[in-house]
PDB file of C-alpha atoms and ligand atoms in Angstrom:
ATOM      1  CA  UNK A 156       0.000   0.000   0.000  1.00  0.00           C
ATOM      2  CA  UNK A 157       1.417   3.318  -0.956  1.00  0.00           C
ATOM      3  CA  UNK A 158       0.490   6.503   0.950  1.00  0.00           C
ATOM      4  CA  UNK A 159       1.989   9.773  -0.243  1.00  0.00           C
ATOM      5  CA  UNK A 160       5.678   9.109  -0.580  1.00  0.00           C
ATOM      6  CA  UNK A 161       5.901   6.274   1.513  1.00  0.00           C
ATOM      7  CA  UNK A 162       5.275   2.194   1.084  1.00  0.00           C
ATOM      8  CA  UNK A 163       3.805   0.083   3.856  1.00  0.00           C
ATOM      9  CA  UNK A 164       2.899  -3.475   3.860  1.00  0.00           C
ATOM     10  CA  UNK A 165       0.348  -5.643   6.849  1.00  0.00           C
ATOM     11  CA  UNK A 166       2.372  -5.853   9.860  1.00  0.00           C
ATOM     12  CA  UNK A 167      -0.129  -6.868  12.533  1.00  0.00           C
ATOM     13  CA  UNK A 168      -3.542  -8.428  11.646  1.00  0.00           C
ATOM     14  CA  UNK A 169      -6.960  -7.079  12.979  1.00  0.00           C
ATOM     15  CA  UNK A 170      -7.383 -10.739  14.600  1.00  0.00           C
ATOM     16  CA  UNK A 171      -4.379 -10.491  16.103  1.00  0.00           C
ATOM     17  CA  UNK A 172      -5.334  -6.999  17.501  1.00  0.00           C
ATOM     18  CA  UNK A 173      -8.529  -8.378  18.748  1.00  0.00           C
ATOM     19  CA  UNK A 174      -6.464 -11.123  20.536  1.00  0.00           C
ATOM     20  CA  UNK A 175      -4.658  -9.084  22.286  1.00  0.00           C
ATOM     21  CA  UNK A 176      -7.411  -6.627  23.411  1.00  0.00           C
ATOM     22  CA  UNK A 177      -9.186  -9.263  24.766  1.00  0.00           C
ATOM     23  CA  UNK A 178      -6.098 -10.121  27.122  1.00  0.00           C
ATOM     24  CA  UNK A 179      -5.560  -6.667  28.033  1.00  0.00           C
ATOM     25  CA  UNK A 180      -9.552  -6.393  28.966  1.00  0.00           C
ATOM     26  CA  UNK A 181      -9.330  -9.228  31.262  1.00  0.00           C
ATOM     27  CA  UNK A 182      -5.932  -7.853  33.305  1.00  0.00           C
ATOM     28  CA  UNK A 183      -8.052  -4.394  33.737  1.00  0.00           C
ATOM     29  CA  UNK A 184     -11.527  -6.194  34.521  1.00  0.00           C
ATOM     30  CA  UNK A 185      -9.570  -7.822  36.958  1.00  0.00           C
ATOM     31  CA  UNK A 186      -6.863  -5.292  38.465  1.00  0.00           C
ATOM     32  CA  UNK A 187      -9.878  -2.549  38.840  1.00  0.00           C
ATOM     33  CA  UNK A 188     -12.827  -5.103  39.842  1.00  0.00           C
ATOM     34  CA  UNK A 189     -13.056  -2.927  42.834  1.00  0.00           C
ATOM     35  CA  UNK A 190     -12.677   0.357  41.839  1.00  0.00           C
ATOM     36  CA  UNK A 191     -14.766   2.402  38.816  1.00  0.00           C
ATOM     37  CA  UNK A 192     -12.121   4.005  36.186  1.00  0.00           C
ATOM     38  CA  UNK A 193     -12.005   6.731  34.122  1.00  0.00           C
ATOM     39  CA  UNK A 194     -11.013   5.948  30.974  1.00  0.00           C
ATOM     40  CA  UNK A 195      -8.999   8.675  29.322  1.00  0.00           C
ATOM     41  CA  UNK A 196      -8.845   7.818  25.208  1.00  0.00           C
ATOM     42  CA  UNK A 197      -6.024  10.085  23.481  1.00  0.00           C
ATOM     43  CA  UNK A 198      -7.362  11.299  20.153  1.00  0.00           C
ATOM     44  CA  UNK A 199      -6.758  11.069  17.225  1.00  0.00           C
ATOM     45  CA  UNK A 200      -5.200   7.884  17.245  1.00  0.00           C
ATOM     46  CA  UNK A 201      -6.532   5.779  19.968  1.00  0.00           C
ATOM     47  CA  UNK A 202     -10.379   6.325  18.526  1.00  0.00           C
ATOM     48  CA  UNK A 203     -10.522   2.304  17.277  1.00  0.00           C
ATOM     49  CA  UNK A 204      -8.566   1.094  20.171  1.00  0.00           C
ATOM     50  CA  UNK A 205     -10.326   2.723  22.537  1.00  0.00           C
ATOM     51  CA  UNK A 206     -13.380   1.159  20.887  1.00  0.00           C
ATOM     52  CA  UNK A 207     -12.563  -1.715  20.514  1.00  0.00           C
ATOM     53  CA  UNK A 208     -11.249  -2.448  24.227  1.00  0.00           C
ATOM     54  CA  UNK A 209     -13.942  -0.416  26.146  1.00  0.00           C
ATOM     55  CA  UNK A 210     -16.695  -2.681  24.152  1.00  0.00           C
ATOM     56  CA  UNK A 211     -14.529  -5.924  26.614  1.00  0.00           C
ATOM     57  CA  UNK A 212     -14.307  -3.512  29.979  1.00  0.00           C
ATOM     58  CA  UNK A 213     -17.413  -5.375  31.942  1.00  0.00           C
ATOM     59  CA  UNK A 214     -16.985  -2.960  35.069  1.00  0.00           C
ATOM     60  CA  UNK A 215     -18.907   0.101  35.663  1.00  0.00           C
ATOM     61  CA  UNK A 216     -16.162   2.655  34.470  1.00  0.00           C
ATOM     62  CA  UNK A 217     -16.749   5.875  32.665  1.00  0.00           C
ATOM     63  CA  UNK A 218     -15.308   7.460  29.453  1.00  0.00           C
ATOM     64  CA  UNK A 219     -14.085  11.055  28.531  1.00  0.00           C
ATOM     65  CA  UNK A 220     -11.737  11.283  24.941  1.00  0.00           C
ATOM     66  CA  UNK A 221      -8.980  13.769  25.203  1.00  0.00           C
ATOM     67  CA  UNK A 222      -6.606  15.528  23.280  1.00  0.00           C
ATOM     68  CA  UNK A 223      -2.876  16.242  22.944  1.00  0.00           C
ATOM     69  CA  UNK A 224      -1.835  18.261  19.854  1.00  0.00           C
ATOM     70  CA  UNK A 225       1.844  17.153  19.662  1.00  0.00           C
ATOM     71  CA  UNK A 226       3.038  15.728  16.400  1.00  0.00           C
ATOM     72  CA  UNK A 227       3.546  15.587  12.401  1.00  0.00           C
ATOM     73  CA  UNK A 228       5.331  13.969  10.250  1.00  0.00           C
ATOM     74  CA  UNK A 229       7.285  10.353  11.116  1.00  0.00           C
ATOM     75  CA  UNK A 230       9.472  11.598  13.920  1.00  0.00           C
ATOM     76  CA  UNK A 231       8.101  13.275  17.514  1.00  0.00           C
ATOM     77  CA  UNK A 232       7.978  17.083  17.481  1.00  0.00           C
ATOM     78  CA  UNK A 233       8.805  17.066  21.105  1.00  0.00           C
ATOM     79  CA  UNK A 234       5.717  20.125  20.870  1.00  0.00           C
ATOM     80  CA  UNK A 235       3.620  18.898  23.740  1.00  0.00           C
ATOM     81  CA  UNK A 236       0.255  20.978  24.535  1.00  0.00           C
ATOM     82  CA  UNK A 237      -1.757  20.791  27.650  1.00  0.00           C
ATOM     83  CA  UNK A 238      -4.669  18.343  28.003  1.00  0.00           C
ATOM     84  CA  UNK A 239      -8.317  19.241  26.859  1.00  0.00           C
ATOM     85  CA  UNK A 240     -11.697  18.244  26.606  1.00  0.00           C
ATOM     86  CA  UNK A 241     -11.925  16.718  29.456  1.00  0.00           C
ATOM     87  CA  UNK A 242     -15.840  16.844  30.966  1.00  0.00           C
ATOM     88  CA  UNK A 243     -15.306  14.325  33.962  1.00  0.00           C
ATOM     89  CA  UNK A 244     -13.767  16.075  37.179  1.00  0.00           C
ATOM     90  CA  UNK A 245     -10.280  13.890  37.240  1.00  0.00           C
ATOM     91  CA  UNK A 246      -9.961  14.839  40.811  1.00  0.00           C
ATOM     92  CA  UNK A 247      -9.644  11.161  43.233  1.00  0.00           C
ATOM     93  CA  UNK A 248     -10.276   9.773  40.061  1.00  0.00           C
ATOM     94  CA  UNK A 249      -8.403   6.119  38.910  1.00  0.00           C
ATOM     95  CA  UNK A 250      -7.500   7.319  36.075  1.00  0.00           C
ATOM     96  CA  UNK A 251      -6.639   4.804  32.760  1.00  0.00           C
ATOM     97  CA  UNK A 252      -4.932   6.377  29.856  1.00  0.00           C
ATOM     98  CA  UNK A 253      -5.690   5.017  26.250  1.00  0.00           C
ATOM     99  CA  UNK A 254      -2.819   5.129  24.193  1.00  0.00           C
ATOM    100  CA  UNK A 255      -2.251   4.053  20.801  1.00  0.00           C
ATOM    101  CA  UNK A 256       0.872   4.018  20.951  1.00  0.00           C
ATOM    102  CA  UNK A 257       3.816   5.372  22.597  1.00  0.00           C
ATOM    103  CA  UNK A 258       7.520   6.179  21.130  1.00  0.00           C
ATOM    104  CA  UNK A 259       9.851   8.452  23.027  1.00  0.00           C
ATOM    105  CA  UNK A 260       6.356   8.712  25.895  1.00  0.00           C
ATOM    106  CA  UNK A 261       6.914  12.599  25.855  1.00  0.00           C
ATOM    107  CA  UNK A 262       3.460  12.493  25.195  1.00  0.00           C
ATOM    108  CA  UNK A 263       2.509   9.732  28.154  1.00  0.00           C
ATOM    109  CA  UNK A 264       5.022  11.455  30.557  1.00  0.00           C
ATOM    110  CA  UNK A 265       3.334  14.803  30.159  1.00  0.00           C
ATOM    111  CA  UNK A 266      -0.326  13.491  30.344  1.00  0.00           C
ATOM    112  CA  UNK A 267       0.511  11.425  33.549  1.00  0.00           C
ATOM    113  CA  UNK A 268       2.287  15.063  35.212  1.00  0.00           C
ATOM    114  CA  UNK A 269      -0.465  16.774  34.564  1.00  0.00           C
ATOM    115  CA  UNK A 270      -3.169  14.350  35.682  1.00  0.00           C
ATOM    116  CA  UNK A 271      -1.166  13.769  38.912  1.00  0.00           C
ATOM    117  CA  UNK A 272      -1.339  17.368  39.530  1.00  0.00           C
ATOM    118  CA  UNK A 273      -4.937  17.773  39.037  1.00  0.00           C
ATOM    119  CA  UNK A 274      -5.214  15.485  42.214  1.00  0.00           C
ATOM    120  CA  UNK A 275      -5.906  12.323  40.392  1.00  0.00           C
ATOM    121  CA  UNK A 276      -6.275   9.512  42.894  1.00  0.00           C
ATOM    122  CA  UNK A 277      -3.743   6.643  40.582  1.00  0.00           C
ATOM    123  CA  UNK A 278      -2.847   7.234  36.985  1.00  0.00           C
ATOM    124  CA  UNK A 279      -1.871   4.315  35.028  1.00  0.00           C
ATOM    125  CA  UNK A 280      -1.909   3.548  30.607  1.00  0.00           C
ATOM    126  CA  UNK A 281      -2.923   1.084  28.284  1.00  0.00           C
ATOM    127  CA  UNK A 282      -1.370   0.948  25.039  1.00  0.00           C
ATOM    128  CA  UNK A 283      -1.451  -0.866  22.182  1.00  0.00           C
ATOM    129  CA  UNK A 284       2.088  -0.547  20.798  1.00  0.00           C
ATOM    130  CA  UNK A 285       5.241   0.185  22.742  1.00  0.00           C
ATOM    131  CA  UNK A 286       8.165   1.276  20.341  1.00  0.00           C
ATOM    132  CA  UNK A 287      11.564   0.626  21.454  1.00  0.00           C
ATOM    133  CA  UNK A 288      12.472   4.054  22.514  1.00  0.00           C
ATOM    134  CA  UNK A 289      10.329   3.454  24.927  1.00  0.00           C
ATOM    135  CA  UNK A 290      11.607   0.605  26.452  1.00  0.00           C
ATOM    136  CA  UNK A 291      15.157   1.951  26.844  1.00  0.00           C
ATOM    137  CA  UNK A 292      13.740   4.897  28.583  1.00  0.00           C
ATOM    138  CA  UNK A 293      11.632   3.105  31.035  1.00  0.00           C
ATOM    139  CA  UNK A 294       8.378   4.734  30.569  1.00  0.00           C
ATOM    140  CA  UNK A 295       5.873   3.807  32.786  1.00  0.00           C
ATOM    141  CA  UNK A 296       2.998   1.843  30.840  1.00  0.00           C
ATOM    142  CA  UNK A 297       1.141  -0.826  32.536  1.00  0.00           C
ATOM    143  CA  UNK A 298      -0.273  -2.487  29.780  1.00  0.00           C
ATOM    144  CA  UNK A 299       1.087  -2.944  26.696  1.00  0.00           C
ATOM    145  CA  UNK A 300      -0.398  -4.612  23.752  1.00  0.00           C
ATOM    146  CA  UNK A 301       2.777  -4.997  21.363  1.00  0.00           C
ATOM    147  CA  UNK A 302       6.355  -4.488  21.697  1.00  0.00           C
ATOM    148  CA  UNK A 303       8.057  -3.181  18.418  1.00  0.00           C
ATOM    149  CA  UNK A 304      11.217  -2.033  17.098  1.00  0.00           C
ATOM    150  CA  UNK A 305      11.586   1.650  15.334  1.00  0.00           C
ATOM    151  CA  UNK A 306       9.335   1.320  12.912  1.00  0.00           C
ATOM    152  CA  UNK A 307       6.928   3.545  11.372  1.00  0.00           C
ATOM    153  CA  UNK A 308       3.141   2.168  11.794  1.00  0.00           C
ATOM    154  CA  UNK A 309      -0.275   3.045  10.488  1.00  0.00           C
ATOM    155  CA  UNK A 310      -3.812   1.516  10.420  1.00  0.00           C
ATOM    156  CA  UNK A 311      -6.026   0.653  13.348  1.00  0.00           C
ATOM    157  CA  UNK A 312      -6.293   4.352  14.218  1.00  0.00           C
ATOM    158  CA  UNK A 313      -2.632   5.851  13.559  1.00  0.00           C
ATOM    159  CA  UNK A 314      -1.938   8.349  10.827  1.00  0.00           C
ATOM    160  CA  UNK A 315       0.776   8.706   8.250  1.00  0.00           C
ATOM    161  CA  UNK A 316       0.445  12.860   8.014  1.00  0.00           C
ATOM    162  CA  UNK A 317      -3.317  12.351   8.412  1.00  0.00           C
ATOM    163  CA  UNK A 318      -3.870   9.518   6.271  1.00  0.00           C
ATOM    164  CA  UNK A 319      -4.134   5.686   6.724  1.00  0.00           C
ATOM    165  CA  UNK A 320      -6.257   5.780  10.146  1.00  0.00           C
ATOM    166  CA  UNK A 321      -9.240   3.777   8.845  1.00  0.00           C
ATOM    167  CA  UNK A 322      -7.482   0.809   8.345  1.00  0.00           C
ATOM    168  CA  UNK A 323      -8.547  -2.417  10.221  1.00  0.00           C
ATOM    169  CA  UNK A 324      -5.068  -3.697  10.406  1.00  0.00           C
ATOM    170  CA  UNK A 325      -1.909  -2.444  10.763  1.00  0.00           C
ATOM    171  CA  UNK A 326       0.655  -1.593   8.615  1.00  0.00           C
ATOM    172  CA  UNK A 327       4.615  -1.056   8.498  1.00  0.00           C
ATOM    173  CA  UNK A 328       7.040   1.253   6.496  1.00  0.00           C
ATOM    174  CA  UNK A 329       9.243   0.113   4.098  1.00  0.00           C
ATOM    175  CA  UNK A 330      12.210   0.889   4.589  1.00  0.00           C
ATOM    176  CA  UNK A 331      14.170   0.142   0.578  1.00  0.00           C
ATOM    177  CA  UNK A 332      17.185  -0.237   0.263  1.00  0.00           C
TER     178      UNK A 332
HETATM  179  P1  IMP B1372       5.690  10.086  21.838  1.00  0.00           P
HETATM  180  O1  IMP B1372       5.405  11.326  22.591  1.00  0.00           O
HETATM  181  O2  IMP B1372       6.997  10.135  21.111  1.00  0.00           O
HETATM  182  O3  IMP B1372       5.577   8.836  22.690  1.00  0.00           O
HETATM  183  O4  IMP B1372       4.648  10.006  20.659  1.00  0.00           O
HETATM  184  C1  IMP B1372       3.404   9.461  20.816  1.00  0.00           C
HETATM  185  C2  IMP B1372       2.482   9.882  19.693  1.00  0.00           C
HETATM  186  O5  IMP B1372       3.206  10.000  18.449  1.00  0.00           O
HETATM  187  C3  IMP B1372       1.425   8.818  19.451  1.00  0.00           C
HETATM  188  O6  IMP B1372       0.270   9.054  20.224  1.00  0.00           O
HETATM  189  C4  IMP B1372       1.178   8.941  17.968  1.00  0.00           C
HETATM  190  O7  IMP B1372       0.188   9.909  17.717  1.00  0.00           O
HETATM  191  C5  IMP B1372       2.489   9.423  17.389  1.00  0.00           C
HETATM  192  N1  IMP B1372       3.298   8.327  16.810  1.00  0.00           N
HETATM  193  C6  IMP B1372       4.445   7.822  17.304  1.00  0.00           C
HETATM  194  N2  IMP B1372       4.917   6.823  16.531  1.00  0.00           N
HETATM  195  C7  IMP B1372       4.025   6.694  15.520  1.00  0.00           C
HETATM  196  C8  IMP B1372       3.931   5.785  14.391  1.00  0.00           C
HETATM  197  O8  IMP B1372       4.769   4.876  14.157  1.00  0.00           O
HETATM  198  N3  IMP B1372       2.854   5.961  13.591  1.00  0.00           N
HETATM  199  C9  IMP B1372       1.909   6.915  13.797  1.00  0.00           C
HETATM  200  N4  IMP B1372       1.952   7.760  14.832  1.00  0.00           N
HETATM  201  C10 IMP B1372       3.001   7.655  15.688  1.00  0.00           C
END
């Protein structure tokens, strides 16, 4: 599949994403079983996994999407804006981030600050994909659906420069040569 200037090809099938959100639903059903969450979805990207997973959640819980304008392009601006949209009071809340999916976790590190000082009562994430960067830095995600290497992804929600987020799988550069 060719988008722009770039080439991708399938990388990780829609049952395999299913899979997987399945197991990540019953860790949270079971880790929160006492408690009711807030959900916090990151849009754009995390619209279909956020779907997808909160359809498995069998808790009471509620749901409020956010947003974080903070990158174009392949590569992490490092341009981090404040939270909005929130309409839930996130005060002695357990809060759950939705992630799509986290590469340097500027983005993660900055949400989880900022909820911590609006009094949240525990902040923790879910995310789909982890991408190495991550790893080495030892950012703090408590779920994580799939480890990866560098590589650029789309599909399932995540954008090449706007384009490719409708896809029900997901899709790697690449990388020629
Ligand atoms: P971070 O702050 O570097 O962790 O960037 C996280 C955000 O960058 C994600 O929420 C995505 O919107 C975007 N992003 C990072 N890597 C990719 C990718 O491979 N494909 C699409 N978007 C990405």
């Amino acid at each position: 599949m060719k988008l722009k200037d770039l080439e991708f090809k399938k990388f990780i099938s829609a049952e395999k994403i299913h899979a997987k959100i399945d197991d990540l639903a019953t860790q949270i059903n079971s880790d929160y079983k006492d408690k009711t969450p807030l959900f916090l979805p990151i849009l754009n990207g995390s619209f279909m996994f956020a779907s997808d997973l909160l359809k498995e959640i069998k808790i009471p819980c509620r749901v409020s999407f956010v947003k974080v304008a903070s990158y174009s392009g392949t590569a992490s601006t490092g341009q981090l804006k404040t939270l909005i949209g929130h309409e839930e009071s996130l005060f002695n809340q357990d809060i759950l981030i939705i992630e799509d999916i986290v590469d340097t976790g500027l983005t993660l590190q900055k949400i989880i600050e900022e909820l911590r000082g609006l009094g949240a009562k525990s902040v923790e994430a879910v995310t789909l994909l982890r991408k190495k960067t991550a790893r080495e830095k030892d950012i703090d995600v408590k779920y994580v659906g799939f480890d990866l290497e560098q590589e650029f992804v789309l599909g399932y929600g995540l954008d090449y420069d706007g384009l490719g987020r409708n896809h029900q799988d997901i899709y790697k550069q690449v990388i020629k040569g």
